[in-house]
Coordinates of C-alpha atoms and ligand atoms in Angstrom, one line a residue:
M1 CA -30.5 -1.1 -3.2
R2 CA -28.4 -2.6 -5.9
R3 CA -28.2 -1.0 -9.3
P4 CA -27.2 -3.3 -12.1
V5 CA -24.3 -1.3 -13.5
A6 CA -22.3 1.5 -12.0
R7 CA -22.8 4.5 -14.2
N8 CA -19.2 5.3 -14.8
L9 CA -18.6 2.1 -16.7
T10 CA -20.3 3.3 -19.8
V11 CA -18.8 6.8 -19.6
L12 CA -15.6 7.2 -21.5
V13 CA -13.5 10.2 -20.5
V14 CA -10.0 10.2 -21.7
S15 CA -7.4 12.8 -21.6
A16 CA -4.7 12.9 -24.2
A17 CA -1.4 11.5 -23.0
V18 CA 1.9 11.5 -24.7
V19 CA 4.2 8.9 -23.4
S20 CA 7.8 8.4 -24.5
V21 CA 9.6 5.6 -22.8
G22 CA 13.3 5.6 -22.0
A23 CA 15.1 7.0 -25.0
A24 CA 18.2 4.9 -25.6
A25 CA 21.2 6.3 -23.8
P26 CA 24.9 5.4 -24.4
P27 CA 25.9 2.5 -22.1
G28 CA 26.8 3.6 -18.6
A29 CA 25.0 6.9 -19.0
P30 CA 21.7 7.5 -17.2
A31 CA 18.7 7.3 -19.6
A32 CA 16.7 10.4 -20.0
T33 CA 13.9 10.4 -17.5
P34 CA 10.7 9.4 -19.3
T35 CA 8.0 11.9 -19.8
K36 CA 5.6 12.0 -16.9
S37 CA 1.9 12.0 -17.2
P38 CA -0.9 11.2 -14.7
V39 CA -3.0 9.5 -17.4
A40 CA -2.4 7.3 -20.5
V41 CA -4.7 5.4 -22.8
G42 CA -3.9 2.7 -25.3
Y43 CA -3.3 -0.9 -26.1
G44 CA -0.8 -3.6 -25.3
G45 CA -0.8 -3.2 -21.5
A46 CA -0.4 -0.4 -19.0
V47 CA 1.6 0.5 -15.9
A48 CA 0.8 3.1 -13.3
S49 CA 3.2 3.9 -10.5
V50 CA 4.5 7.0 -8.6
D51 CA 7.6 7.2 -10.7
P52 CA 8.3 7.5 -14.5
D53 CA 11.5 5.4 -14.4
A54 CA 9.6 2.6 -12.6
S55 CA 6.6 2.7 -15.0
A56 CA 9.1 2.7 -17.9
A57 CA 10.7 -0.5 -16.5
G58 CA 7.3 -2.2 -16.5
I59 CA 6.5 -1.0 -20.0
E60 CA 9.9 -2.3 -21.2
I61 CA 9.1 -5.8 -19.9
L62 CA 5.6 -5.7 -21.5
K63 CA 7.2 -4.6 -24.8
K64 CA 9.5 -7.6 -24.6
G65 CA 6.4 -9.9 -24.4
G66 CA 6.2 -10.1 -20.6
N67 CA 2.8 -10.2 -18.9
A68 CA 1.3 -8.0 -16.1
V69 CA 3.1 -10.1 -13.4
D70 CA 6.5 -9.8 -15.0
A71 CA 5.9 -6.0 -15.5
A72 CA 4.7 -5.6 -11.8
V73 CA 7.9 -7.2 -10.5
A74 CA 10.1 -5.1 -12.9
T75 CA 8.3 -1.9 -11.8
A76 CA 8.6 -2.9 -8.1
A77 CA 12.3 -3.5 -8.5
A78 CA 12.8 -0.2 -10.2
L79 CA 10.9 1.5 -7.4
G80 CA 13.4 -0.1 -5.1
V81 CA 16.0 2.1 -6.9
T82 CA 14.1 5.4 -7.4
E83 CA 11.8 5.1 -4.3
P84 CA 14.1 3.4 -1.9
Y85 CA 12.5 5.0 1.1
S86 CA 9.1 3.4 0.3
A87 CA 9.9 0.1 -1.4
G88 CA 12.6 -2.5 -1.8
I89 CA 13.8 -6.0 -1.1
G90 CA 14.2 -5.0 2.6
G91 CA 10.4 -4.9 3.0
G92 CA 7.2 -6.6 2.3
G93 CA 3.8 -6.2 0.6
Y94 CA 0.6 -7.7 -0.8
F95 CA 0.2 -8.7 -4.4
V96 CA -3.3 -9.1 -6.0
H97 CA -3.5 -10.8 -9.4
Y98 CA -6.4 -11.2 -11.9
D99 CA -6.0 -14.1 -14.2
A100 CA -7.7 -13.4 -17.5
K101 CA -8.0 -17.0 -18.6
S102 CA -9.7 -18.3 -15.5
R103 CA -11.3 -14.9 -14.6
T104 CA -10.2 -15.3 -11.0
V105 CA -8.4 -13.2 -8.5
Q106 CA -5.7 -14.6 -6.3
T107 CA -3.4 -12.9 -3.8
I108 CA 0.0 -13.3 -2.2
D109 CA 0.6 -12.2 1.4
G110 CA 4.2 -11.1 1.4
R111 CA 4.1 -9.4 4.8
E112 CA 7.2 -9.3 6.9
T113 CA 7.2 -11.5 10.0
A114 CA 8.4 -11.0 13.6
P115 CA 11.4 -13.0 14.7
L116 CA 10.6 -16.5 16.0
T117 CA 11.8 -15.3 19.4
A118 CA 9.4 -12.4 19.6
G119 CA 6.8 -12.2 22.4
S120 CA 3.9 -9.8 23.0
D121 CA 6.4 -7.7 25.0
L122 CA 8.6 -7.0 21.9
F123 CA 8.3 -3.2 22.3
L124 CA 8.0 -3.0 26.1
E125 CA 10.8 -2.0 28.4
N126 CA 10.2 -2.2 32.1
G127 CA 6.6 -3.0 31.3
K128 CA 6.2 0.3 29.3
P129 CA 6.0 0.8 25.5
I130 CA 9.2 2.3 24.2
P131 CA 8.7 5.6 22.4
F132 CA 7.5 5.1 18.8
A133 CA 10.3 7.1 17.2
E134 CA 13.0 5.1 19.0
A135 CA 11.4 1.9 17.9
V136 CA 11.3 3.0 14.3
S137 CA 15.1 3.5 13.8
S138 CA 16.1 0.2 15.4
G139 CA 16.9 -3.4 14.6
L140 CA 14.0 -4.3 16.9
A141 CA 11.5 -3.0 14.3
V142 CA 12.9 -5.1 11.4
G143 CA 10.7 -8.0 10.2
T144 CA 11.9 -10.8 7.9
P145 CA 11.6 -9.3 4.4
G146 CA 8.8 -10.7 2.3
T147 CA 9.4 -8.8 -1.0
P148 CA 11.9 -11.1 -2.7
A149 CA 9.8 -14.2 -1.9
T150 CA 6.7 -12.4 -3.2
W151 CA 8.4 -11.7 -6.5
Q152 CA 9.6 -15.2 -6.9
K153 CA 6.2 -16.7 -6.0
A154 CA 4.3 -14.4 -8.3
L155 CA 6.7 -15.2 -11.2
D156 CA 6.6 -18.9 -10.6
K157 CA 2.9 -19.0 -10.5
W158 CA 1.8 -16.5 -13.1
G159 CA 4.8 -14.9 -14.7
S160 CA 6.3 -15.7 -18.1
K161 CA 9.8 -14.5 -17.5
G162 CA 12.5 -15.4 -15.0
L163 CA 13.6 -13.1 -12.1
R164 CA 16.8 -12.3 -13.8
S165 CA 15.3 -10.8 -16.9
V166 CA 12.6 -8.8 -15.0
L167 CA 15.2 -7.4 -12.6
R168 CA 17.4 -6.2 -15.5
P169 CA 15.8 -2.7 -16.1
A170 CA 16.1 -2.0 -12.3
E171 CA 19.7 -3.3 -12.2
R172 CA 20.5 -0.9 -15.1
L173 CA 18.8 2.0 -13.3
A174 CA 20.7 1.4 -10.1
R175 CA 24.0 1.1 -12.0
D176 CA 23.6 4.0 -14.4
G177 CA 21.6 6.2 -12.2
F178 CA 18.4 8.2 -12.2
T179 CA 17.7 11.9 -12.1
V180 CA 17.0 13.2 -8.6
D181 CA 13.6 15.0 -8.3
D182 CA 12.1 17.3 -5.7
T183 CA 10.3 14.4 -4.0
F184 CA 13.5 12.3 -3.6
R185 CA 15.4 15.2 -2.2
A186 CA 12.5 16.2 0.2
Q187 CA 12.2 12.6 1.5
T188 CA 15.9 12.5 2.1
A189 CA 15.8 15.8 3.9
A190 CA 12.9 14.6 6.1
N191 CA 15.1 11.7 7.1
E192 CA 18.5 13.5 7.2
T193 CA 19.0 13.5 11.0
R194 CA 18.4 9.8 11.5
F195 CA 20.2 8.8 8.3
R196 CA 23.3 10.4 9.8
Y197 CA 23.1 7.9 12.7
F198 CA 23.8 5.1 10.3
P199 CA 27.1 5.3 8.4
D200 CA 26.1 3.1 5.4
T201 CA 22.8 5.0 5.0
A202 CA 24.6 8.4 5.2
E203 CA 27.2 7.3 2.7
L204 CA 24.6 6.1 0.2
F205 CA 21.8 8.7 0.5
L206 CA 23.8 11.8 1.6
P207 CA 26.5 11.6 -1.1
G208 CA 29.5 13.8 -0.1
G209 CA 27.7 14.4 3.2
E210 CA 25.0 16.5 1.5
L211 CA 21.4 16.1 0.4
P212 CA 21.2 14.9 -3.2
V213 CA 20.8 17.8 -5.6
V214 CA 17.7 18.0 -7.8
G215 CA 18.7 17.3 -11.3
S216 CA 21.8 15.3 -10.4
T217 CA 22.3 11.6 -11.2
F218 CA 21.9 9.2 -8.3
K219 CA 23.6 5.8 -8.6
N220 CA 23.4 2.8 -6.3
P221 CA 26.0 0.3 -7.6
D222 CA 25.6 -1.8 -4.4
L223 CA 21.9 -2.4 -5.2
A224 CA 22.8 -3.1 -8.9
R225 CA 25.1 -5.9 -7.7
T226 CA 22.5 -7.1 -5.2
Y227 CA 19.9 -7.3 -8.0
A228 CA 22.4 -9.1 -10.2
E229 CA 23.1 -11.6 -7.5
L230 CA 19.4 -12.2 -6.9
G231 CA 18.9 -12.7 -10.7
R232 CA 21.8 -15.1 -10.9
E233 CA 21.2 -17.1 -7.8
G234 CA 17.6 -16.6 -7.0
V235 CA 16.0 -15.2 -3.9
G236 CA 17.7 -18.0 -1.9
A237 CA 20.7 -15.6 -1.8
L238 CA 18.6 -13.6 0.7
Y239 CA 16.7 -16.4 2.5
R240 CA 19.5 -18.9 2.8
G241 CA 22.7 -17.2 1.5
D242 CA 25.2 -14.4 1.9
I243 CA 22.7 -11.4 1.5
G244 CA 20.7 -13.0 4.3
E245 CA 23.7 -13.3 6.5
D246 CA 24.4 -9.6 6.0
V247 CA 20.8 -8.8 6.8
V248 CA 20.9 -10.8 10.1
A249 CA 24.2 -9.2 11.1
T250 CA 22.9 -5.7 10.5
V251 CA 19.6 -6.2 12.3
N252 CA 21.3 -7.7 15.4
E253 CA 24.0 -5.1 15.6
P254 CA 22.9 -2.0 13.7
P255 CA 26.0 -0.1 12.6
V256 CA 25.7 3.3 14.3
V257 CA 27.9 6.4 14.2
P258 CA 29.2 6.3 17.8
A259 CA 29.2 10.1 18.2
S260 CA 25.5 10.2 17.2
G261 CA 24.6 8.8 20.6
W262 CA 21.6 7.0 18.9
N263 CA 20.5 4.0 20.8
A264 CA 19.6 1.7 17.9
R265 CA 18.1 -1.2 19.8
P266 CA 19.2 -4.5 18.3
G267 CA 16.7 -7.0 16.8
E268 CA 16.8 -10.7 17.1
L269 CA 16.5 -11.9 13.5
S270 CA 18.2 -15.1 12.8
V271 CA 19.1 -17.2 9.7
K272 CA 16.3 -19.5 10.9
D273 CA 13.8 -16.7 10.5
L274 CA 14.9 -16.1 7.0
A275 CA 14.9 -19.8 6.1
A276 CA 11.4 -20.2 7.6
Y277 CA 9.9 -17.3 5.7
R278 CA 7.1 -18.0 3.2
A279 CA 5.1 -15.6 1.1
K280 CA 1.6 -17.1 1.2
F281 CA -1.1 -17.6 -1.4
Q282 CA -4.5 -16.8 0.0
A283 CA -8.0 -16.2 -1.1
P284 CA -8.9 -12.6 -1.7
T285 CA -11.7 -10.8 0.1
K286 CA -14.7 -10.3 -2.0
T287 CA -17.4 -7.6 -1.6
A288 CA -20.4 -7.2 -3.8
Y289 CA -21.0 -3.5 -4.5
R290 CA -23.4 -1.9 -7.0
G291 CA -23.4 -5.0 -9.1
L292 CA -19.6 -5.3 -9.1
D293 CA -17.3 -7.6 -7.2
V294 CA -14.5 -5.8 -5.3
Y295 CA -11.6 -8.1 -4.6
S296 CA -8.8 -7.2 -2.2
I297 CA -6.4 -8.6 0.3
A298 CA -7.5 -10.7 3.3
P299 CA -5.9 -10.5 6.8
S300 CA -3.1 -10.2 7.8
S301 CA -4.0 -6.9 6.1
S302 CA -7.0 -5.1 7.4
G303 CA -7.4 -3.5 3.9
G304 CA -9.9 -5.9 2.3
T305 CA -12.2 -6.4 5.2
T306 CA -12.3 -2.7 6.2
V307 CA -12.8 -1.3 2.7
G308 CA -15.3 -4.1 2.1
E309 CA -17.3 -3.4 5.4
A310 CA -17.4 0.3 4.6
L311 CA -18.7 -0.4 1.1
N312 CA -21.3 -2.7 2.5
I313 CA -22.4 0.0 4.9
L314 CA -22.6 2.5 2.1
E315 CA -24.5 0.2 -0.2
G316 CA -27.8 1.3 1.3
T317 CA -27.3 4.9 0.3
D318 CA -27.5 6.0 -3.4
L319 CA -24.3 7.9 -3.4
S320 CA -24.7 8.9 -7.1
K321 CA -27.7 11.1 -6.1
A322 CA -26.4 12.4 -2.7
S323 CA -25.2 16.0 -2.3
D324 CA -21.5 16.5 -1.8
A325 CA -22.1 17.0 1.9
R326 CA -24.2 13.9 2.3
Y327 CA -21.8 11.8 0.4
L328 CA -18.9 13.0 2.5
H329 CA -20.8 12.6 5.7
R330 CA -21.8 9.0 4.9
F331 CA -18.3 8.2 3.7
I332 CA -16.8 9.5 7.0
E333 CA -19.3 7.7 9.2
A334 CA -18.9 4.4 7.3
S335 CA -15.1 4.7 7.7
R336 CA -15.4 5.4 11.4
I337 CA -17.5 2.3 12.0
A338 CA -15.4 0.0 9.9
F339 CA -12.3 1.2 11.7
A340 CA -13.9 0.3 15.1
D341 CA -14.3 -3.2 13.9
R342 CA -10.9 -3.4 12.3
G343 CA -9.2 -2.5 15.6
R344 CA -11.2 -5.1 17.5
W345 CA -11.1 -8.1 15.1
V346 CA -8.3 -8.0 12.6
G347 CA -4.8 -9.4 13.1
D348 CA -2.7 -12.2 11.6
P349 CA -5.1 -15.1 11.1
A350 CA -2.3 -17.6 11.8
F351 CA -2.5 -16.4 15.4
E352 CA -5.9 -14.9 15.8
D353 CA -9.4 -16.0 15.2
V354 CA -10.3 -13.3 12.6
P355 CA -14.0 -13.3 11.6
A356 CA -13.2 -12.0 8.1
K357 CA -16.2 -13.6 6.4
E358 CA -18.6 -12.2 9.0
L359 CA -17.0 -8.8 8.8
L360 CA -17.9 -8.8 5.2
S361 CA -21.5 -9.9 5.5
Q362 CA -24.2 -7.5 4.3
R363 CA -26.3 -8.5 7.3
Y364 CA -23.5 -7.3 9.6
A365 CA -22.9 -4.1 7.6
D366 CA -26.7 -3.3 7.8
S367 CA -26.6 -3.8 11.6
R368 CA -23.8 -1.2 11.8
A369 CA -25.1 1.2 9.2
C370 CA -28.2 1.8 11.3
L371 CA -25.9 3.8 13.7
I372 CA -25.5 6.5 11.1
K373 CA -27.7 9.6 11.4
D374 CA -28.0 12.3 8.8
D375 CA -28.2 15.2 11.2
A376 CA -25.6 14.1 13.8
V377 CA -22.1 12.7 14.0
L378 CA -21.1 9.5 15.9
T379 CA -18.8 10.0 18.8
S380 CA -15.4 8.4 18.5
P381 CA -14.1 6.0 19.5
V382 CA -17.2 4.1 18.3
A383 CA -17.4 0.7 19.9
P384 CA -17.0 -2.4 17.7
G385 CA -19.9 -4.7 17.1
D386 CA -19.8 -8.5 17.0
P387 CA -19.9 -9.7 13.4
R388 CA -20.4 -13.3 14.6
D389 CA -23.7 -12.3 16.2
P390 CA -25.0 -9.2 14.5
A391 CA -27.6 -7.2 16.4
D392 CA -29.4 -4.1 15.1
C393 CA -27.5 -0.9 15.7
D394 CA -24.8 -3.0 17.1
A395 CA -22.0 -1.3 19.2
R396 CA -21.8 -3.6 22.1
G397 CA -18.0 -3.9 22.3
T398 CA -15.5 -1.9 24.2
A399 CA -14.3 1.2 22.3
A400 CA -10.6 1.6 21.7
P401 CA -8.7 4.2 19.8
T402 CA -7.0 3.3 16.5
T403 CA -3.3 2.7 17.1
Y404 CA -0.7 4.8 15.2
E405 CA 0.8 3.5 11.9
G406 CA 3.5 5.2 9.9
E407 CA 2.9 6.4 6.4
S408 CA 5.0 5.6 3.4
T409 CA 4.9 2.7 0.9
T410 CA 4.1 2.7 -2.8
H411 CA 1.4 1.2 -5.0
L412 CA 1.7 0.1 -8.5
T413 CA -0.9 -1.3 -11.0
T414 CA -0.2 -3.2 -14.2
A415 CA -2.2 -4.8 -17.0
D416 CA -1.2 -6.7 -20.2
K417 CA -2.6 -7.4 -23.6
W418 CA -4.0 -10.7 -22.5
G419 CA -6.2 -8.9 -19.9
N420 CA -4.3 -9.9 -16.8
V421 CA -4.1 -7.3 -14.0
V422 CA -1.9 -6.8 -11.0
S423 CA -2.5 -4.5 -8.1
Y424 CA 0.5 -4.5 -5.8
T425 CA 1.4 -2.4 -2.7
L426 CA 4.8 -2.8 -1.2
T427 CA 6.4 -1.1 1.7
I428 CA 9.3 -0.7 4.1
E429 CA 6.7 1.0 6.4
Q430 CA 7.9 4.5 7.4
T431 CA 9.3 6.7 4.7
G432 CA 12.9 5.6 5.0
G433 CA 12.0 2.4 6.9
S434 CA 14.3 1.7 9.8
G435 CA 16.8 4.0 8.3
I436 CA 19.3 1.2 8.4
T437 CA 21.1 0.2 5.2
V438 CA 22.6 -3.2 4.8
P439 CA 26.3 -2.5 4.3
G440 CA 27.4 -3.0 0.8
R441 CA 24.0 -4.1 -0.4
G442 CA 22.3 -0.8 -1.3
F443 CA 18.9 -1.3 0.4
I444 CA 17.2 -0.1 3.6
L445 CA 15.6 -2.5 6.0
N446 CA 12.0 -2.1 7.0
N447 CA 10.5 -1.1 10.3
E448 CA 7.3 -3.0 9.7
L449 CA 7.1 -4.5 13.2
T450 CA 6.1 -1.1 14.5
D451 CA 2.7 -1.8 12.8
F452 CA 2.1 -4.1 15.8
S453 CA 0.3 -2.6 18.8
F454 CA 3.1 -2.0 21.3
A455 CA 0.6 -2.6 24.1
P456 CA -3.1 -3.4 23.9
A457 CA -5.1 -0.5 22.4
N458 CA -7.5 -1.0 25.3
P459 CA -6.2 -3.0 28.3
A460 CA -9.7 -4.4 29.0
V461 CA -10.0 -6.1 25.6
H462 CA -8.0 -8.6 23.6
D463 CA -5.9 -6.9 21.0
P464 CA -5.4 -9.1 17.9
N465 CA -2.4 -7.1 16.8
L466 CA 0.1 -7.7 19.6
P467 CA 3.5 -9.1 18.5
G468 CA 4.1 -12.9 18.5
P469 CA 6.8 -15.3 17.2
G470 CA 6.7 -15.4 13.4
K471 CA 3.6 -13.2 13.4
R472 CA 2.7 -10.7 10.7
P473 CA 1.8 -7.2 11.9
R474 CA -1.6 -6.0 10.9
S475 CA -1.4 -3.9 7.7
S476 CA -3.8 -1.4 6.1
I477 CA -2.6 -2.2 2.6
S478 CA -5.6 -2.5 0.2
P479 CA -4.6 -3.4 -3.4
T480 CA -7.9 -3.8 -5.1
I481 CA -9.3 -5.3 -8.3
V482 CA -12.9 -4.7 -9.3
L483 CA -14.6 -7.1 -11.7
D484 CA -18.0 -6.9 -13.4
R485 CA -20.6 -9.6 -13.2
H486 CA -19.0 -11.5 -16.1
G487 CA -15.7 -11.6 -14.2
E488 CA -14.1 -9.0 -16.5
P489 CA -11.9 -6.4 -15.0
V490 CA -13.3 -2.9 -14.5
V491 CA -10.7 -1.1 -12.5
A492 CA -7.7 -1.8 -10.2
L493 CA -6.2 0.5 -7.8
G494 CA -4.4 1.1 -4.4
S495 CA -2.4 3.6 -2.4
P496 CA 0.2 4.0 0.2
G497 CA -0.5 6.0 3.4
G498 CA -0.5 3.7 6.5
A499 CA -4.1 3.4 7.9
T500 CA -5.2 6.2 5.5
I501 CA -4.8 3.7 2.7
I502 CA -8.2 2.3 3.6
T503 CA -10.0 5.6 3.4
T504 CA -8.1 6.6 0.2
V505 CA -9.1 3.4 -1.6
L506 CA -12.7 3.7 -0.3
Q507 CA -13.0 7.3 -1.4
T508 CA -11.4 6.7 -4.8
L509 CA -13.6 3.7 -5.5
T510 CA -16.8 5.5 -4.5
G511 CA -15.6 8.6 -6.5
F512 CA -15.2 6.4 -9.6
V513 CA -18.1 4.0 -9.2
D514 CA -20.8 6.2 -7.6
R515 CA -19.9 9.8 -8.3
G516 CA -19.1 9.3 -12.0
L517 CA -15.5 10.7 -11.8
P518 CA -13.0 9.6 -14.4
L519 CA -10.4 7.5 -12.7
V520 CA -7.7 10.2 -12.8
E521 CA -10.1 12.7 -11.2
A522 CA -11.3 10.2 -8.6
I523 CA -7.6 9.8 -7.7
A524 CA -7.0 13.6 -7.8
A525 CA -10.1 14.5 -5.7
P526 CA -9.2 16.1 -2.3
R527 CA -9.3 13.4 0.4
A528 CA -10.8 13.0 3.8
S529 CA -9.7 10.3 6.3
Q530 CA -11.7 9.2 9.4
R531 CA -10.2 6.4 11.4
N532 CA -12.4 6.2 14.5
A533 CA -10.9 9.4 15.9
A534 CA -12.6 12.6 17.2
Q535 CA -11.3 14.5 14.2
T536 CA -11.5 13.7 10.5
E537 CA -8.4 14.7 8.5
L538 CA -9.0 16.8 5.4
E539 CA -6.7 17.8 2.6
P540 CA -6.7 21.5 1.8
G541 CA -9.1 21.2 -1.1
L542 CA -11.8 20.1 1.4
Y543 CA -10.5 21.9 4.5
D544 CA -10.6 25.3 2.8
S545 CA -14.0 24.7 1.2
A546 CA -17.6 25.6 2.2
L547 CA -18.3 21.9 2.6
R548 CA -16.3 21.9 5.8
T549 CA -18.6 24.5 7.3
R550 CA -21.6 22.6 6.2
L551 CA -20.4 19.4 7.9
E552 CA -19.2 21.2 11.0
A553 CA -22.8 22.4 11.4
I554 CA -24.0 18.9 12.0
G555 CA -21.1 18.1 14.5
H556 CA -18.1 17.1 12.4
S557 CA -14.7 18.2 13.7
F558 CA -11.7 18.4 11.3
R559 CA -8.0 19.0 11.1
A560 CA -5.9 19.7 8.1
N561 CA -3.6 17.2 6.6
P562 CA -1.5 18.6 3.7
E563 CA -1.4 15.3 1.7
I564 CA -3.0 11.9 2.0
G565 CA -1.9 8.9 -0.1
A566 CA -0.5 8.5 -3.6
A567 CA -2.9 6.3 -5.6
T568 CA -2.4 4.6 -8.9
G569 CA -4.8 2.5 -11.0
V570 CA -5.8 1.0 -14.3
Q571 CA -9.2 0.8 -15.9
R572 CA -10.4 -1.4 -18.7
L573 CA -12.3 0.7 -21.2
P574 CA -15.4 -0.8 -22.9
D575 CA -13.5 -0.9 -26.2
G576 CA -10.7 -3.0 -24.8
R577 CA -8.1 -0.3 -24.3
W578 CA -6.4 0.3 -21.0
L579 CA -6.4 3.6 -19.2
A580 CA -3.6 4.0 -16.6
A581 CA -4.0 6.7 -14.0
A582 CA -1.8 8.2 -11.3
E583 CA -1.6 11.3 -9.1
K584 CA -1.7 14.7 -10.8
T585 CA 0.2 16.5 -8.0
R586 CA 0.6 14.5 -4.8
R587 CA 4.2 13.4 -4.3
G588 CA 5.1 15.5 -7.3
G589 CA 2.7 13.6 -9.6
G590 CA 2.7 9.9 -10.6
S591 CA 3.4 8.2 -13.9
A592 CA 0.8 6.4 -16.1
M593 CA 2.0 4.7 -19.3
V594 CA 0.7 2.3 -21.9
V595 CA 2.5 0.2 -24.4
H596 CA 0.8 1.7 -27.5
P597 CA -0.7 5.1 -26.8
A598 CA -3.8 5.6 -28.7
L599 CA -5.6 8.9 -28.6
R600 CA -9.2 9.3 -29.4
Ligands
LIG1 N1 3.0 -0.2 7.1 C1 1.8 0.2 6.5 C2 0.8 -0.9 6.4 O1 1.2 -2.0 6.1 C3 2.0 0.7 5.2 C4 2.7 2.0 5.2 C5 2.2 3.0 4.2 O2 1.7 2.6 3.3 O3 2.3 4.1 4.4 O4 -0.4 -0.7 6.5

């Protein structure tokens, strides 16, 4: 059943938000940390990210006349300073852009690539997969960074400012410093042991050999210089120049403290890999849902096809009228099924025949939805179907478990006064990436290649996510932009969280579109994540609730997960204002800002 307009779109719920951006500080002194709020409403453009300094960087660029793309790159670069364990020029990401003039959505795949020498045995030793944790902190895991190329491509195509000027706020932040908060300290602490293996990482992130103190000023002058060089010389400094040479040397011989005994396996990245790297324009995925069009990223990420398939499966249920238990049950089962198909069918389309269009067909979703019962739970792993040949209640494939993916990354969402929108998720994979800092450059290298399957998820079936030369590892990143039937933006959002990104985006979208939650409440709602496993993960707000018992009674099995994801989003209000929204409490709370706050 299709309802013409989702009910939330006419509901205007706005919380007051006071935003003060970057009070001027004397040169060389760190600016006061901008006030942090999970929601902001107003005119002139909006930025939502996990961090107030980063959101302020985007707002600064918007105030200088920049557009949503300029602001997105400025915010991302600032996140490279204040969230260096999740984002930065040593990683990759996926950029989704809505162009207000043409009312179209386009995307950039800026995913890291495997070295041109990589084979499917990249993570095998003596025929056996190397332990995941050993692979993470190694040169072997480092893919060719895609983030600098993504920024340049986005600016060239849609931006109004040059790289140099949009990097300026981040360069200043790196040089003058930012104030350490609990999240930064906690993330450093969680990485402390392995950071000590790598002398450049320890020197930068454990100043004086200690964890950074909350409230102290953290400076990264090496990164300030790197940003200045990229601004001056362009991203060629990384893909064809001296920064790139340093990256290659570091990957191929990771500098390790000898006494640590850590076996940091070398990678095989070469200057050829860097020179060959391209961020790619590609068509978005598009899913019709409740009269709206949901755009997201196509493979090499599994985000768009998996969120889209699950939405199509859910389309047949009126979630606005369902009880909380029925809503959660349907959401869990739709996720379970969509993950079965993701595992079987999605990989890098430059190497694999990925039936992306078929995965997103309503006919296929209906054939899979018929597996869902209201009084019973599907047994995982559920087998995939065949989207190229849908059959009713289809589950003819061979079941395979979902492979493990690390969880880190960051999502930002921007909008401008012209109506353009960006939804951008960038990552260095694990929190802290490979743990390897490029000496003298101030940034950590990714471990994105551990998103490949080390060995086939099921030896009897082709795994589309095995490593290959120049191949992109499958991602779960799902930056999303939703348009109404006139092609006007309604909402844009995304989240970090490895494979849980998909369930977080799906749950937030259905919370907003179907359950009538204001965007900030849809983001704050306690999360569940089912990824074709026996147990569904629940955040405490659900785990400790009566809902859990009700769902267990029909056969669900749960385990607690203290925190899933860290979403941000923007919403276009019917009167033309922007509402920016971020987390209220996860990761210490996010930061929503608008250029001209306007209270009701
Ligand atoms: N590497 C993950 C992916 O691309 C993202 C990591 C995360 O967001 O936590 O799916």
